[in-house]
mmCIF file of C-alpha atoms in Angstrom:
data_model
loop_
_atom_site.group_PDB
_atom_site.id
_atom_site.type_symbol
_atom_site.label_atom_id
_atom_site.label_comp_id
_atom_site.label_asym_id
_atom_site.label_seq_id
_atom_site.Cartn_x
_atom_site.Cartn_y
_atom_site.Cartn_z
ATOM 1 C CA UNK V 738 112.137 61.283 84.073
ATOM 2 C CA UNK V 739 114.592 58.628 85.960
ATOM 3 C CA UNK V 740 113.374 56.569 88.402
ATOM 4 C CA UNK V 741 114.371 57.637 91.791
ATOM 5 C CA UNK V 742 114.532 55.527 95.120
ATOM 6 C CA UNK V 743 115.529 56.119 98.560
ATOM 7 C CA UNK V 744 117.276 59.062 100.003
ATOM 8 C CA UNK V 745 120.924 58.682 98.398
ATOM 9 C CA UNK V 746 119.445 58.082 94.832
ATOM 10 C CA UNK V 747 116.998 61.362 95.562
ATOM 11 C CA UNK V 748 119.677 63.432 96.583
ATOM 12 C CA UNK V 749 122.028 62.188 93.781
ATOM 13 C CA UNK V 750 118.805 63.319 91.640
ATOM 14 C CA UNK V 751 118.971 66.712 92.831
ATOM 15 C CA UNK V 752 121.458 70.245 91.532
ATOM 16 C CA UNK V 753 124.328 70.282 93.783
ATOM 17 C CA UNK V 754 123.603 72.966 95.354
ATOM 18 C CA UNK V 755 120.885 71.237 97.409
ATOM 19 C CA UNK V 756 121.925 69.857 100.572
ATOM 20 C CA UNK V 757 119.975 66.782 102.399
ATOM 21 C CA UNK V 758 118.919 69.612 105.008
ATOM 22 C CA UNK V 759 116.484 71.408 102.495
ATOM 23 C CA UNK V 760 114.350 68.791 101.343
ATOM 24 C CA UNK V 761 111.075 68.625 102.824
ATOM 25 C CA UNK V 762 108.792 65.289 102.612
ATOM 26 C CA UNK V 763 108.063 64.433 99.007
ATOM 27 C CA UNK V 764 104.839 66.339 97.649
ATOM 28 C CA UNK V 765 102.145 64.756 95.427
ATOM 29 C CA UNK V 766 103.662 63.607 91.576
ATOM 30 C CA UNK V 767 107.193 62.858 93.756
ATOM 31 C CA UNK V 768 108.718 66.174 93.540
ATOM 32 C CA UNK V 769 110.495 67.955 96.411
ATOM 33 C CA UNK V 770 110.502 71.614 97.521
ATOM 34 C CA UNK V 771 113.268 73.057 100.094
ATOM 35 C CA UNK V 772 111.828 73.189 103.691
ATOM 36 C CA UNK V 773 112.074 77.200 103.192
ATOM 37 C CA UNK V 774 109.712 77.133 100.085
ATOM 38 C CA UNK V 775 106.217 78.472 100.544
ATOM 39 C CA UNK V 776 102.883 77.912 99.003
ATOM 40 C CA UNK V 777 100.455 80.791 99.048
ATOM 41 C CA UNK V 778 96.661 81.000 97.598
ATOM 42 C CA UNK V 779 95.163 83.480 95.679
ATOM 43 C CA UNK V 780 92.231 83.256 97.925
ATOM 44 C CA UNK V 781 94.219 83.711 101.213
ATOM 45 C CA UNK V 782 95.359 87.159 100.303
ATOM 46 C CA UNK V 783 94.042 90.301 101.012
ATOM 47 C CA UNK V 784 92.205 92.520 98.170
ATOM 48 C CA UNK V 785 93.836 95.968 97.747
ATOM 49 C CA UNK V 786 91.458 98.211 95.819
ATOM 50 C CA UNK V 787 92.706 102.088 96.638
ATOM 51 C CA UNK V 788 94.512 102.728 93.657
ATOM 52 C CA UNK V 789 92.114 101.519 91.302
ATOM 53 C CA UNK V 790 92.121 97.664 90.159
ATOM 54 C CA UNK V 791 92.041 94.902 92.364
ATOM 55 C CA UNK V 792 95.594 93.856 93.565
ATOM 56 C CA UNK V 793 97.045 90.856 95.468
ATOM 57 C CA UNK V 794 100.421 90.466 96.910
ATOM 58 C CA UNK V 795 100.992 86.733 97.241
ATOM 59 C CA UNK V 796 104.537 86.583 97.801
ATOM 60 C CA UNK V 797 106.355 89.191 99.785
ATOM 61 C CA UNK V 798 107.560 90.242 103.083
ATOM 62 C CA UNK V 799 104.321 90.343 104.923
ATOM 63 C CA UNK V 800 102.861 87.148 103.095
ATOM 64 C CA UNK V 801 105.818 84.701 102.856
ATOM 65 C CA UNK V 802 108.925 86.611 104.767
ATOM 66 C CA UNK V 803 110.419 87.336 101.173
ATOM 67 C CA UNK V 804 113.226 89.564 101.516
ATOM 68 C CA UNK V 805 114.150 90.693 98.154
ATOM 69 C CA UNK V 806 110.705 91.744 96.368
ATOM 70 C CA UNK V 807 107.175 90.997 95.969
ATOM 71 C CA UNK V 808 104.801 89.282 93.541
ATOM 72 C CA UNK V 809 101.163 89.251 93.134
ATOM 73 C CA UNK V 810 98.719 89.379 90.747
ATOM 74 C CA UNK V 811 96.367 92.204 89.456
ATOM 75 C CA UNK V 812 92.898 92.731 87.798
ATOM 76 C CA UNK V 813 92.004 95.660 85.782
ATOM 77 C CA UNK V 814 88.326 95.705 84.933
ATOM 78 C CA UNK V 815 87.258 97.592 81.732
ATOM 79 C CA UNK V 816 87.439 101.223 81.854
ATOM 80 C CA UNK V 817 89.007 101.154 85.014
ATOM 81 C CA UNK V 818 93.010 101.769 86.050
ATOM 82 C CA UNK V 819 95.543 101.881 88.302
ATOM 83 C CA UNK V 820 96.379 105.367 89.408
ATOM 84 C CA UNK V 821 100.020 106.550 88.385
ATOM 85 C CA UNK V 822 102.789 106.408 90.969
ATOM 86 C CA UNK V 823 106.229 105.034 90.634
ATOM 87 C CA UNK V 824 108.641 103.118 92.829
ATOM 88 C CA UNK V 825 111.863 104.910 94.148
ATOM 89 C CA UNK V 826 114.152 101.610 94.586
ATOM 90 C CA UNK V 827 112.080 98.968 92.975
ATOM 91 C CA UNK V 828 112.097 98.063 89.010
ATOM 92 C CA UNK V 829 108.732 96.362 88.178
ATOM 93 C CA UNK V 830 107.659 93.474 85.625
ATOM 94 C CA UNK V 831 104.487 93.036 84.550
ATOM 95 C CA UNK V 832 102.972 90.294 83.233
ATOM 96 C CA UNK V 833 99.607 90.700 80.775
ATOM 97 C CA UNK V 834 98.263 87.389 81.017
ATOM 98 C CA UNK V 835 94.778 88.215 79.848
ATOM 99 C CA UNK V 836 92.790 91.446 78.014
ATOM 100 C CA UNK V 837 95.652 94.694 78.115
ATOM 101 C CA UNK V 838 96.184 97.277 79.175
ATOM 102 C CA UNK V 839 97.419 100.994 78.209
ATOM 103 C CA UNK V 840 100.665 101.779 79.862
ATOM 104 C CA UNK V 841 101.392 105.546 80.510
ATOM 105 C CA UNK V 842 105.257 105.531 81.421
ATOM 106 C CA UNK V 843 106.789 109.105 82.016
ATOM 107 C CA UNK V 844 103.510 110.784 79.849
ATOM 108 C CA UNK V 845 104.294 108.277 76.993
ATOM 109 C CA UNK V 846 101.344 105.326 75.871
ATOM 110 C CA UNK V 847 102.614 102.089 75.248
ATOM 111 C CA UNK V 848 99.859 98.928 74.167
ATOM 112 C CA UNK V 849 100.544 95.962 76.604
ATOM 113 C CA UNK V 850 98.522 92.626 74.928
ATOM 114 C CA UNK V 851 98.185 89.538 76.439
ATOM 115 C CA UNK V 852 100.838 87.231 76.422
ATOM 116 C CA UNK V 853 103.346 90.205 76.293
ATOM 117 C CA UNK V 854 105.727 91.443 79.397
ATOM 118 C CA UNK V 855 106.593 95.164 80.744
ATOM 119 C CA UNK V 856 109.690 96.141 82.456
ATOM 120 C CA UNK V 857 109.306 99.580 84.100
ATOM 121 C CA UNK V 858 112.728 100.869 85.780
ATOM 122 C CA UNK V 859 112.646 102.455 89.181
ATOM 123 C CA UNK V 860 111.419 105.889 89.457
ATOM 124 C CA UNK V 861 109.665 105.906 85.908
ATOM 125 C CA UNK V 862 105.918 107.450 86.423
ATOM 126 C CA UNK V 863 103.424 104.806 85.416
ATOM 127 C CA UNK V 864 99.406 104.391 85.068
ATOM 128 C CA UNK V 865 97.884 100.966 83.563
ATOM 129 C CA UNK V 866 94.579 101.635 82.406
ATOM 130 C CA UNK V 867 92.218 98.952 80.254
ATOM 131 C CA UNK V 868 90.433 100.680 77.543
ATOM 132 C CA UNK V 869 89.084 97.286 76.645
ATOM 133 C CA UNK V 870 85.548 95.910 77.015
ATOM 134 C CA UNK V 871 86.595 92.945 79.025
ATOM 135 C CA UNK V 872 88.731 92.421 81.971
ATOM 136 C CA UNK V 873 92.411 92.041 82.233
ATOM 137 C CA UNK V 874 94.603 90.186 84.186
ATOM 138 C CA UNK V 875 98.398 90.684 85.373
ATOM 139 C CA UNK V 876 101.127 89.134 87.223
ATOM 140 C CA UNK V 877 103.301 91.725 88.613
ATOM 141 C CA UNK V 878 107.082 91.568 89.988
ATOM 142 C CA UNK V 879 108.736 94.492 92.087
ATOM 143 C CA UNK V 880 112.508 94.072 93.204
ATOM 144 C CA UNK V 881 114.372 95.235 95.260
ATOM 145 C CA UNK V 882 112.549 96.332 98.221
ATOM 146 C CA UNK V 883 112.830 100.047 99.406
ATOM 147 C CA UNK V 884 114.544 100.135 103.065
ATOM 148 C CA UNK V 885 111.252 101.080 104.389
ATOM 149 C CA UNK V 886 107.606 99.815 103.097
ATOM 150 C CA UNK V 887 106.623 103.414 103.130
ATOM 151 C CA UNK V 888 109.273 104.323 100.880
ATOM 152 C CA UNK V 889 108.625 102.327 98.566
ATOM 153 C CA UNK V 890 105.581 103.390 96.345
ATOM 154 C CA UNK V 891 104.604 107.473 95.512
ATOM 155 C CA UNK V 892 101.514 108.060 94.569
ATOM 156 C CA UNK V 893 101.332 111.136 91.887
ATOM 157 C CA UNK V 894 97.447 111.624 91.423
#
Protein backbone atom coordinates (compact mmCIF):
# COMPACT_ATOMS: atom_id res chain seq x y z
CA UNK A 1 0.00 0.00 0.00
CA UNK A 2 1.31 3.71 -1.07
CA UNK A 3 2.56 5.86 1.27
CA UNK A 4 0.20 8.56 2.14
CA UNK A 5 0.93 12.08 3.76
CA UNK A 6 -1.01 15.01 4.66
CA UNK A 7 -4.55 15.80 3.83
CA UNK A 8 -4.31 16.45 -0.11
CA UNK A 9 -2.23 13.19 -0.66
CA UNK A 10 -5.03 11.28 1.73
CA UNK A 11 -7.79 12.54 -0.09
CA UNK A 12 -6.10 11.97 -3.51
CA UNK A 13 -5.78 8.30 -1.88
CA UNK A 14 -9.34 7.96 -1.49
CA UNK A 15 -12.59 6.73 -4.37
CA UNK A 16 -13.95 9.85 -5.67
CA UNK A 17 -16.83 9.66 -4.31
CA UNK A 18 -15.47 10.65 -0.88
CA UNK A 19 -15.51 14.18 -0.11
CA UNK A 20 -12.97 15.89 2.57
CA UNK A 21 -16.29 16.30 4.75
CA UNK A 22 -16.60 12.45 5.50
CA UNK A 23 -13.39 11.57 6.80
CA UNK A 24 -13.15 11.22 10.38
CA UNK A 25 -9.59 11.29 12.30
CA UNK A 26 -7.40 8.47 11.09
CA UNK A 27 -8.07 5.10 13.12
CA UNK A 28 -5.33 2.70 14.32
CA UNK A 29 -3.20 0.88 11.07
CA UNK A 30 -3.94 4.57 9.18
CA UNK A 31 -7.19 3.81 7.68
CA UNK A 32 -10.17 6.20 7.59
CA UNK A 33 -13.91 5.61 8.07
CA UNK A 34 -16.66 8.38 6.99
CA UNK A 35 -17.78 10.44 10.07
CA UNK A 36 -21.33 8.57 9.51
CA UNK A 37 -19.73 5.04 9.94
CA UNK A 38 -20.47 3.19 13.14
CA UNK A 39 -18.79 0.61 15.22
CA UNK A 40 -20.99 -1.67 17.26
CA UNK A 41 -19.96 -4.70 19.76
CA UNK A 42 -21.28 -7.91 20.00
CA UNK A 43 -21.32 -7.47 23.67
CA UNK A 44 -23.27 -4.13 23.65
CA UNK A 45 -26.32 -5.67 22.12
CA UNK A 46 -29.21 -7.00 23.54
CA UNK A 47 -29.90 -10.98 23.61
CA UNK A 48 -33.21 -11.91 21.91
CA UNK A 49 -34.14 -15.45 22.91
CA UNK A 50 -38.22 -15.76 22.17
CA UNK A 51 -38.09 -17.48 19.07
CA UNK A 52 -35.71 -19.99 19.95
CA UNK A 53 -31.77 -19.34 19.44
CA UNK A 54 -30.00 -16.55 20.71
CA UNK A 55 -30.13 -13.49 18.30
CA UNK A 56 -28.32 -10.11 18.11
CA UNK A 57 -29.10 -7.21 15.96
CA UNK A 58 -25.90 -5.19 15.73
CA UNK A 59 -26.62 -2.99 12.98
CA UNK A 60 -30.05 -1.61 12.38
CA UNK A 61 -32.41 1.13 13.02
CA UNK A 62 -32.54 0.97 16.74
CA UNK A 63 -28.70 0.12 17.13
CA UNK A 64 -26.92 2.32 14.52
CA UNK A 65 -29.93 4.54 12.80
CA UNK A 66 -29.60 2.16 9.65
CA UNK A 67 -32.29 2.89 7.37
CA UNK A 68 -32.31 0.25 4.82
CA UNK A 69 -32.00 -3.21 6.84
CA UNK A 70 -30.52 -4.92 9.67
CA UNK A 71 -27.64 -7.27 10.50
CA UNK A 72 -26.79 -9.32 13.41
CA UNK A 73 -25.61 -12.41 14.28
CA UNK A 74 -27.31 -15.68 15.57
CA UNK A 75 -26.56 -18.85 17.68
CA UNK A 76 -28.36 -22.02 17.34
CA UNK A 77 -27.42 -24.46 20.06
CA UNK A 78 -27.82 -28.23 19.28
CA UNK A 79 -31.23 -29.49 19.11
CA UNK A 80 -32.57 -26.24 19.39
CA UNK A 81 -34.25 -23.76 16.47
CA UNK A 82 -35.62 -20.83 15.45
CA UNK A 83 -39.36 -20.95 15.23
CA UNK A 84 -40.76 -20.48 11.55
CA UNK A 85 -42.06 -17.08 10.51
CA UNK A 86 -41.33 -15.14 7.42
CA UNK A 87 -40.79 -11.50 6.52
CA UNK A 88 -43.50 -9.64 4.39
CA UNK A 89 -41.06 -6.89 2.73
CA UNK A 90 -37.68 -8.09 3.74
CA UNK A 91 -35.46 -10.82 1.71
CA UNK A 92 -32.98 -12.40 4.21
CA UNK A 93 -29.23 -13.76 3.89
CA UNK A 94 -27.85 -15.95 6.06
CA UNK A 95 -24.59 -16.61 6.75
CA UNK A 96 -23.47 -20.31 8.36
CA UNK A 97 -20.27 -19.45 9.72
CA UNK A 98 -19.96 -22.36 12.08
CA UNK A 99 -21.91 -26.03 12.77
CA UNK A 100 -25.45 -25.88 10.29
CA UNK A 101 -28.29 -25.82 10.32
CA UNK A 102 -31.59 -27.47 8.68
CA UNK A 103 -33.50 -24.93 6.73
CA UNK A 104 -37.32 -25.58 6.35
CA UNK A 105 -38.35 -23.01 3.50
CA UNK A 106 -42.12 -23.23 2.41
CA UNK A 107 -42.28 -27.17 4.07
CA UNK A 108 -39.12 -28.03 1.99
CA UNK A 109 -35.47 -29.14 4.01
CA UNK A 110 -32.52 -27.73 2.68
CA UNK A 111 -28.73 -28.64 4.56
CA UNK A 112 -27.00 -25.22 5.29
CA UNK A 113 -22.97 -26.17 6.24
CA UNK A 114 -20.61 -23.92 7.38
CA UNK A 115 -18.98 -21.74 5.15
CA UNK A 116 -22.13 -21.82 2.86
CA UNK A 117 -24.81 -18.75 2.39
CA UNK A 118 -28.85 -18.76 2.25
CA UNK A 119 -30.93 -16.33 0.45
CA UNK A 120 -34.59 -16.60 1.55
CA UNK A 121 -37.01 -14.16 -0.55
CA UNK A 122 -39.65 -12.17 1.23
CA UNK A 123 -42.66 -13.91 2.34
CA UNK A 124 -41.10 -17.54 2.02
CA UNK A 125 -42.00 -19.55 5.46
CA UNK A 126 -38.75 -20.47 7.15
CA UNK A 127 -37.50 -22.51 10.42
CA UNK A 128 -33.54 -23.05 11.03
CA UNK A 129 -33.13 -25.80 13.26
CA UNK A 130 -29.47 -27.55 14.24
CA UNK A 131 -29.77 -31.21 14.34
CA UNK A 132 -26.09 -31.21 15.11
CA UNK A 133 -24.30 -32.07 18.36
CA UNK A 134 -22.48 -28.81 18.57
CA UNK A 135 -23.44 -25.28 18.26
CA UNK A 136 -23.87 -23.16 15.25
CA UNK A 137 -23.27 -19.84 14.42
CA UNK A 138 -24.85 -17.29 11.76
CA UNK A 139 -24.59 -13.92 10.41
CA UNK A 140 -27.86 -12.82 9.20
CA UNK A 141 -28.91 -9.87 6.67
CA UNK A 142 -32.64 -8.60 6.26
CA UNK A 143 -33.35 -5.75 3.61
CA UNK A 144 -35.49 -3.71 3.04
CA UNK A 145 -37.21 -2.71 6.10
CA UNK A 146 -41.08 -3.13 6.38
CA UNK A 147 -42.77 0.52 6.79
CA UNK A 148 -43.49 -0.40 10.27
CA UNK A 149 -41.20 -2.66 12.76
CA UNK A 150 -44.32 -4.54 13.54
CA UNK A 151 -44.86 -5.39 10.09
CA UNK A 152 -42.09 -6.71 9.50
CA UNK A 153 -41.71 -10.33 10.94
CA UNK A 154 -44.98 -13.08 11.26
CA UNK A 155 -44.61 -15.53 13.41
CA UNK A 156 -46.45 -18.94 12.12
CA UNK A 157 -46.01 -21.36 15.20
Amino acid sequence: MPRVDGDQDLLFALPLSFSRDMIAAPVPGGCVVPAQARIMALADTAIDTRRGGALRVLLGPKTVGATSGFMGVATIGAGDKISEHYHPYSEEFVYVVSGGIVALLDGVEQEVGAGHGLFIPANVRHRLMNRGESESFLVFHLGPLAPRPELGHVDTE
